[in-house]
Each structure stands twice: as C-alpha cells, then as structure tokens.
Coordinates of C-alpha atoms in Angstrom, one line a residue:
M122 CA -34.2 22.2 -190.2
S123 CA -34.3 24.1 -186.9
A124 CA -36.0 27.4 -186.2
A125 CA -32.6 28.6 -184.8
Y126 CA -31.0 28.0 -188.3
L127 CA -33.7 30.0 -190.0
A128 CA -33.4 32.8 -187.5
L129 CA -29.6 32.8 -188.0
C130 CA -30.0 33.1 -191.8
W131 CA -32.5 35.9 -191.4
L132 CA -30.4 37.9 -188.9
G133 CA -27.2 37.4 -190.9
A134 CA -28.9 38.7 -194.1
L135 CA -30.3 41.7 -192.2
I136 CA -26.9 42.7 -190.8
I137 CA -25.3 42.4 -194.3
A138 CA -28.1 44.4 -195.9
V139 CA -27.9 47.3 -193.5
T140 CA -24.1 47.3 -193.6
L141 CA -23.6 47.1 -197.4
R142 CA -26.6 49.2 -198.4
N143 CA -28.9 51.1 -196.1
R144 CA -31.5 50.7 -193.4
I145 CA -34.5 51.1 -195.8
Y146 CA -33.3 48.2 -197.9
A147 CA -32.6 46.1 -194.7
V148 CA -36.2 46.6 -193.6
F149 CA -37.5 45.7 -197.1
S150 CA -35.4 42.5 -197.4
G151 CA -35.9 41.6 -193.7
L152 CA -39.7 41.6 -194.1
F153 CA -39.7 39.3 -197.1
L154 CA -37.0 37.0 -195.8
G155 CA -38.7 37.0 -192.4
V156 CA -41.9 35.8 -193.8
V157 CA -40.1 32.9 -195.6
C158 CA -38.4 31.9 -192.4
L159 CA -41.7 32.1 -190.4
V160 CA -43.5 30.0 -192.9
W161 CA -41.0 27.3 -193.1
A162 CA -40.2 27.0 -189.4
P163 CA -43.5 25.1 -188.8
L164 CA -44.0 23.8 -192.3
F165 CA -40.7 22.1 -193.1
P166 CA -40.9 19.3 -190.5
E167 CA -44.4 18.4 -191.9
V168 CA -43.7 18.3 -195.6
W169 CA -40.1 17.7 -196.5
P170 CA -38.2 15.9 -193.7
E171 CA -36.4 13.7 -196.3
A172 CA -35.5 16.4 -198.7
R173 CA -33.5 18.9 -196.6
W174 CA -31.1 19.6 -199.4
V175 CA -33.9 21.0 -201.6
F176 CA -35.0 23.3 -198.9
V177 CA -31.4 24.3 -198.1
W178 CA -30.9 25.2 -201.8
L179 CA -34.1 27.2 -202.0
Q180 CA -33.4 29.0 -198.8
L181 CA -29.8 29.8 -199.9
V182 CA -30.8 31.2 -203.3
T183 CA -33.5 33.3 -201.8
V184 CA -31.1 34.8 -199.3
T185 CA -28.5 35.2 -202.0
H186 CA -30.9 37.0 -204.3
F187 CA -31.6 39.6 -201.6
L188 CA -28.0 39.9 -200.6
M189 CA -26.8 40.6 -204.2
L190 CA -29.4 43.4 -204.3
T191 CA -27.2 45.3 -201.9
R192 CA -25.1 46.0 -205.1
P193 CA -27.9 45.9 -207.7
R194 CA -27.1 45.4 -211.4
L195 CA -28.5 43.3 -214.2
R196 CA -27.2 39.7 -213.9
P197 CA -26.3 37.1 -216.6
V198 CA -28.9 34.5 -217.7
W199 CA -27.2 31.7 -215.7
Y200 CA -27.6 33.7 -212.5
R201 CA -31.2 34.5 -213.1
M202 CA -32.0 30.9 -213.9
L203 CA -30.2 29.4 -210.9
V204 CA -30.6 32.1 -208.2
S205 CA -33.0 35.0 -209.0
I206 CA -36.0 33.2 -210.5
P207 CA -35.9 30.2 -208.1
G208 CA -35.5 32.5 -205.1
L209 CA -38.4 34.8 -206.2
W210 CA -40.5 31.7 -206.9
F211 CA -39.8 30.3 -203.4
M212 CA -40.5 33.6 -201.7
A213 CA -43.8 34.1 -203.6
G214 CA -44.9 30.6 -202.8
S215 CA -44.1 31.1 -199.2
L216 CA -46.1 34.3 -199.0
L217 CA -49.1 32.4 -200.4
A218 CA -48.4 29.4 -198.0
I219 CA -49.0 31.5 -194.9
P220 CA -52.4 29.8 -194.1
W221 CA -50.7 26.3 -194.4
A222 CA -47.9 27.4 -192.1
I223 CA -50.4 28.6 -189.5
A224 CA -52.2 25.3 -189.7
A225 CA -48.9 23.4 -189.1
A226 CA -48.0 25.7 -186.2
I227 CA -51.2 24.9 -184.4
G228 CA -50.8 21.2 -184.9
W229 CA -53.0 20.6 -188.0
T230 CA -51.8 18.6 -191.0
P231 CA -51.1 21.1 -193.8
H232 CA -52.8 19.2 -196.6
G233 CA -52.2 20.7 -200.0
W234 CA -49.2 22.7 -198.8
W235 CA -47.8 22.5 -202.4
L236 CA -50.7 24.4 -204.0
P237 CA -49.3 27.9 -203.4
Y238 CA -45.9 26.8 -204.9
L239 CA -47.6 25.3 -207.9
L240 CA -49.6 28.6 -208.4
S241 CA -46.3 30.5 -208.1
L242 CA -44.6 28.2 -210.6
L243 CA -47.4 28.9 -213.1
G244 CA -46.8 32.6 -212.6
V245 CA -43.1 32.1 -213.4
F246 CA -44.0 30.4 -216.7
Q247 CA -46.5 33.1 -217.5
S248 CA -43.9 35.8 -216.8
L249 CA -41.4 34.2 -219.2
R250 CA -43.8 34.3 -222.1
N251 CA -44.6 37.1 -224.5
P252 CA -48.2 36.4 -225.6
G253 CA -49.4 38.6 -228.4
G254 CA -52.9 39.9 -228.9
E255 CA -55.0 42.6 -230.6
V256 CA -58.1 44.3 -229.3
D257 CA -60.5 46.4 -231.4
I258 CA -62.2 49.2 -229.4
H259 CA -65.0 51.3 -231.0
I260 CA -65.4 54.7 -229.3
D261 CA -68.8 56.4 -230.0
R262 CA -68.7 58.7 -226.9
L263 CA -72.1 57.2 -225.8
H264 CA -72.5 56.3 -222.1
A265 CA -72.1 52.6 -221.8
G266 CA -73.6 52.2 -218.4
E267 CA -72.0 49.7 -215.9
L268 CA -68.7 48.2 -217.1
S269 CA -69.0 44.8 -218.7
R270 CA -67.4 42.7 -221.4
H271 CA -68.7 43.7 -224.9
A272 CA -69.1 41.3 -227.7
Q273 CA -68.0 42.4 -231.2
E274 CA -71.1 42.7 -233.3
S275 CA -69.8 44.0 -236.6
E276 CA -66.5 44.4 -238.5
P277 CA -64.7 47.7 -237.9
S278 CA -65.5 50.4 -240.5
G279 CA -63.5 53.4 -241.5
Q280 CA -59.9 54.2 -240.6
A281 CA -58.7 53.0 -237.2
L282 CA -56.1 54.4 -234.8
N283 CA -53.5 51.6 -234.2
V284 CA -51.9 51.7 -230.8
C285 CA -49.2 49.5 -229.2
Q286 CA -49.1 49.4 -225.4
I287 CA -46.0 48.3 -223.4
T288 CA -46.5 48.1 -219.7
D289 CA -44.6 46.8 -216.7
P290 CA -41.6 45.3 -218.4
H291 CA -39.6 45.5 -215.1
L292 CA -36.3 45.0 -216.7
G293 CA -34.5 42.5 -214.4
P294 CA -34.7 38.8 -213.6
F295 CA -37.7 38.0 -215.8
M296 CA -37.2 40.6 -218.5
S297 CA -33.7 40.6 -220.0
V298 CA -32.4 43.4 -222.2
A299 CA -32.5 41.1 -225.2
R300 CA -36.1 40.1 -224.5
L301 CA -37.4 43.7 -224.1
R302 CA -35.5 44.7 -227.2
T303 CA -37.2 41.9 -229.2
I304 CA -40.6 43.1 -227.9
C305 CA -39.7 46.7 -229.1
E306 CA -38.6 45.4 -232.4
D307 CA -41.9 43.5 -232.8
V308 CA -43.7 46.7 -232.0
V309 CA -41.8 48.7 -234.6
A310 CA -42.6 46.0 -237.2
M311 CA -46.3 46.7 -236.6
Q312 CA -45.8 50.4 -237.5
P313 CA -48.4 51.6 -235.0
D314 CA -49.6 55.2 -235.0
L315 CA -48.8 55.4 -231.3
V316 CA -46.6 53.5 -228.8
L317 CA -47.8 54.1 -225.2
I318 CA -45.8 52.9 -222.3
T319 CA -47.7 52.8 -219.0
G320 CA -45.0 52.6 -216.5
D321 CA -42.6 50.4 -214.4
L322 CA -39.7 50.1 -216.9
L323 CA -37.4 49.1 -214.1
T324 CA -36.7 46.8 -211.2
M325 CA -34.1 47.2 -208.5
E326 CA -31.5 45.4 -210.7
S327 CA -31.9 47.9 -213.6
Q328 CA -32.1 51.1 -211.6
M329 CA -28.5 52.2 -212.4
E330 CA -28.2 50.5 -215.8
L331 CA -29.0 53.5 -218.0
E332 CA -27.2 52.1 -221.1
A333 CA -28.9 48.7 -220.7
V334 CA -32.3 50.4 -220.6
I335 CA -31.5 52.5 -223.6
E336 CA -30.3 49.4 -225.5
A337 CA -33.6 47.6 -224.7
L338 CA -35.8 50.5 -225.9
Q339 CA -33.6 51.6 -228.8
P340 CA -35.7 50.0 -231.6
L341 CA -38.5 52.5 -230.6
S342 CA -36.3 55.3 -231.8
A343 CA -37.5 54.3 -235.3
L344 CA -40.9 55.8 -234.4
P345 CA -40.1 59.5 -233.7
G346 CA -42.9 61.5 -232.3
R347 CA -45.0 58.4 -231.6
V348 CA -43.7 57.1 -228.3
F349 CA -45.3 58.4 -225.1
A350 CA -45.0 57.2 -221.5
C351 CA -46.3 57.8 -218.0
L352 CA -44.5 56.9 -214.7
G353 CA -45.1 53.8 -212.6
N354 CA -44.4 53.4 -209.0
H355 CA -41.1 51.5 -209.6
D356 CA -39.9 54.3 -211.9
Y357 CA -39.7 56.6 -209.0
E358 CA -36.9 54.5 -207.5
A359 CA -34.7 55.7 -210.4
R360 CA -36.4 58.6 -212.0
G361 CA -33.3 59.9 -213.6
T362 CA -32.7 56.6 -215.5
V363 CA -36.2 56.6 -216.8
D364 CA -36.1 60.3 -217.9
Q365 CA -32.7 59.9 -219.7
A366 CA -33.6 56.6 -221.4
L367 CA -36.8 57.9 -222.9
E368 CA -35.2 61.1 -224.0
R369 CA -32.3 59.2 -225.7
I370 CA -34.8 57.1 -227.8
G371 CA -36.9 60.1 -228.7
G372 CA -39.8 59.2 -226.4
H373 CA -41.9 61.7 -224.4
L374 CA -42.5 61.2 -220.7
L375 CA -45.8 62.8 -219.7
V376 CA -46.0 63.6 -216.0
D377 CA -49.4 65.3 -215.4
D378 CA -49.0 66.6 -218.9
M379 CA -50.6 66.4 -222.3
R380 CA -49.4 66.3 -226.0
V381 CA -51.5 66.7 -229.1
V382 CA -50.2 64.2 -231.7
Q383 CA -51.0 64.2 -235.4
T384 CA -52.1 60.7 -236.5
P385 CA -53.7 59.2 -239.7
V386 CA -57.1 59.6 -238.0
G387 CA -56.5 63.3 -237.1
P388 CA -55.1 65.0 -233.9
V389 CA -55.2 62.9 -230.7
E390 CA -54.6 64.2 -227.2
V391 CA -52.3 61.9 -225.1
V392 CA -52.5 62.7 -221.4
G393 CA -50.0 61.1 -218.9
A394 CA -51.0 61.0 -215.3
D395 CA -48.4 61.0 -212.6
Y396 CA -48.3 58.0 -210.3
V397 CA -50.0 58.9 -207.0
F398 CA -50.6 56.5 -204.2
R399 CA -52.8 58.7 -201.9
G400 CA -55.3 61.3 -202.9
R401 CA -55.9 59.9 -206.4
R402 CA -59.4 61.4 -206.6
D403 CA -58.2 65.0 -205.9
H404 CA -55.1 64.5 -208.1
L405 CA -57.1 63.4 -211.2
R406 CA -59.8 66.0 -210.6
D407 CA -57.2 68.8 -210.5
L408 CA -55.3 67.3 -213.5
F409 CA -58.3 67.4 -215.8
A410 CA -59.4 70.8 -214.5
R411 CA -56.0 72.1 -215.6
L412 CA -56.0 70.1 -218.9
P413 CA -59.6 70.3 -220.2
A414 CA -60.5 68.5 -223.4
R415 CA -60.2 70.5 -226.5
G416 CA -63.4 70.2 -228.5
R417 CA -64.0 66.8 -230.0
L418 CA -60.4 65.5 -230.2
L419 CA -59.9 61.9 -229.3
R420 CA -58.2 61.7 -225.9
I421 CA -56.2 58.8 -224.5
L422 CA -55.2 58.7 -220.8
L423 CA -52.1 56.9 -219.6
L424 CA -52.7 55.9 -216.0
H425 CA -50.3 53.4 -214.5
D426 CA -52.5 52.1 -211.6
P427 CA -56.0 51.0 -212.9
G428 CA -57.3 51.5 -209.3
G429 CA -57.5 55.2 -210.1
F430 CA -59.8 54.7 -213.1
R431 CA -62.9 55.2 -211.0
H432 CA -61.7 58.7 -210.2
V433 CA -61.4 59.8 -213.8
P434 CA -64.1 62.5 -214.3
D435 CA -66.9 61.5 -216.8
G436 CA -65.9 62.5 -220.3
A437 CA -62.3 63.4 -219.4
A438 CA -60.9 60.6 -221.6
D439 CA -62.2 58.4 -224.4
L440 CA -59.8 55.6 -223.6
T441 CA -57.6 54.8 -220.5
L442 CA -54.7 52.5 -220.6
S443 CA -53.1 51.1 -217.4
G444 CA -50.8 48.4 -216.2
H445 CA -49.5 47.8 -212.6
T446 CA -51.3 44.5 -212.1
H447 CA -48.6 42.3 -213.7
G448 CA -51.0 40.2 -215.6
G449 CA -53.2 39.7 -212.5

C-alpha cells in the first residue's frame, strides 16, 4: 500500500468534506484521517504485507465514517457495526500506534505494533456494556484531608438520599436510542430521589435528531421535578437540541444556576456549572460568590469536567458529580 494511495484518500476526503459541509469540519476530519494515513504509511509494509484487503477495508470504513458525517444523522445498527465502530476503532488504535509508526519510519522493527489496537478493541467492548453499580457516600462535612479511597467501616444509618447519575451517553455509534432508553427505564425503576445528568448527551450524529433524543430520554418524564442536568462540551455543538429535549421530558437544565429540591431527606440544593474550557478557577469562584450556600442544606454540584474540581471553593458543595472522561 503506497504512500501515494494514502495521500490520495486523505486529499479526496478533505475535498469532499469542505465541499459538502464546511471548512471547520474539513479541518477536523482532515486531522484525524491524516494521522491514520501518516501512521500506516511506514507501518503497513512492516506488519501486514500479506493482508492488504484487511487494511483496505479498515481504511475505507474509516474514510466512509467521516464522509457520512458531512450529513450527520443517527444510522441503523448494521451501519454502526460494519462502518462506524470499526472505523472509530481503527482510528483510535492508529492514534495510539504513533510511537510504533515512528519506529518503523526510522528503520526499527515495530515489535508489538498490535498492542494499541488491542487496547482500543477492549475500549470498544467496554463502551458497548452497561455495567451497573451502587456507591454509598457518607457526608459529615468534616475535612477529609488529601483525597484517597475510603473503606466502608459501618453500615449506613438513617435515611439516605438516593441519586442516579447519567453521564456522557453520546447518543450515536456506541449508544443507540434503544440502549439509552433502556438505561433510562432502569433508572426510573430504581425510583431515585434525584436523576442528575452531567453532560454530553450528543455526538455529531445526533445533533439534529431532536425527536430521537426525546425518545431516548422519555422514560425520565415519569420522574417530574427530579431530573436535573448540566452542559458538557459536546452539548454546545447543538445546544438547542439539548435544551428542547430536556424541556420536553420535564428535566431542568442548570447553566450556572441552582434549584432547591424537596426530597425525602429534606431540601437539597442542586447547582449546575456551565462547561468552561479556560478560566475555570475564576468561573467557579464567581459562580459560588453569586450562589452562596443557604445555611446547612445539602448541596450537590454538577460539573461536567472533573478537571475543574480542584477549583471548587472549600465548603461550596458537599458532593460533586462529573463525567467527561468516558470511563477513563
């Protein structure tokens, strides 16, 4: 497989992207596809000279995935299994394989080149699972010192606040409407006191699929007044879709805002922080200066990016829930 062929694939995809969508998307797709081509130009002759058809298929599905995003919409399951997921797996593995590609380019034998692809494959299987879990957290408002894992020493006593968190569903190739709807049905069956969504409902495929997003979240409408959400970075790509979907199911989107909710354990303050990439320290400081704690009410903060947790002022929240890391 020649470097000229790879360059031709990359250039053709770039021209189609800028023609059918826009320059920003062309840059986005061009960067990712460019990395894949640069990795495999030196790597392919070393590792798969007898299996060209495998590489051709993987290269084609990766390019096809990005080209189809020029007209983004949710795709059927056969397309996700044959195109989107294999293409995303190959792209992710290629990004991790950059050190092996560099080794091959300078004449070294790229031993273990398959390791990044194996790791990416494990990530695919993890993304297709819905593991359940429960965590008991005891809040006594005492300073705990440096963060560390805490062993449960006694059984919970008294009445507990039951919370379900949904984060980063990224409705798209790995998260179908039916799968997210099932998750929401499971949440409703638990009858939690609060359902807290910590961002990134969408991917590029679902940005314009308002009715699909509503259908996926519809079971949560059975919990009126108990569903609250903050924004993630991907939600800003289709803010209107997120706003309307949450409104239609009776959820409350908190953007640098707070609600006091009556629960079986008493009133609880739920604060939703906006997603901010730069200036997080000043943003959170200003947010809590504007929304000071009211007496001794329990306060929960929804903060999509856990990287901002270090900037939450002492005592500003009893519990912070985040997402963003996609299980990492």
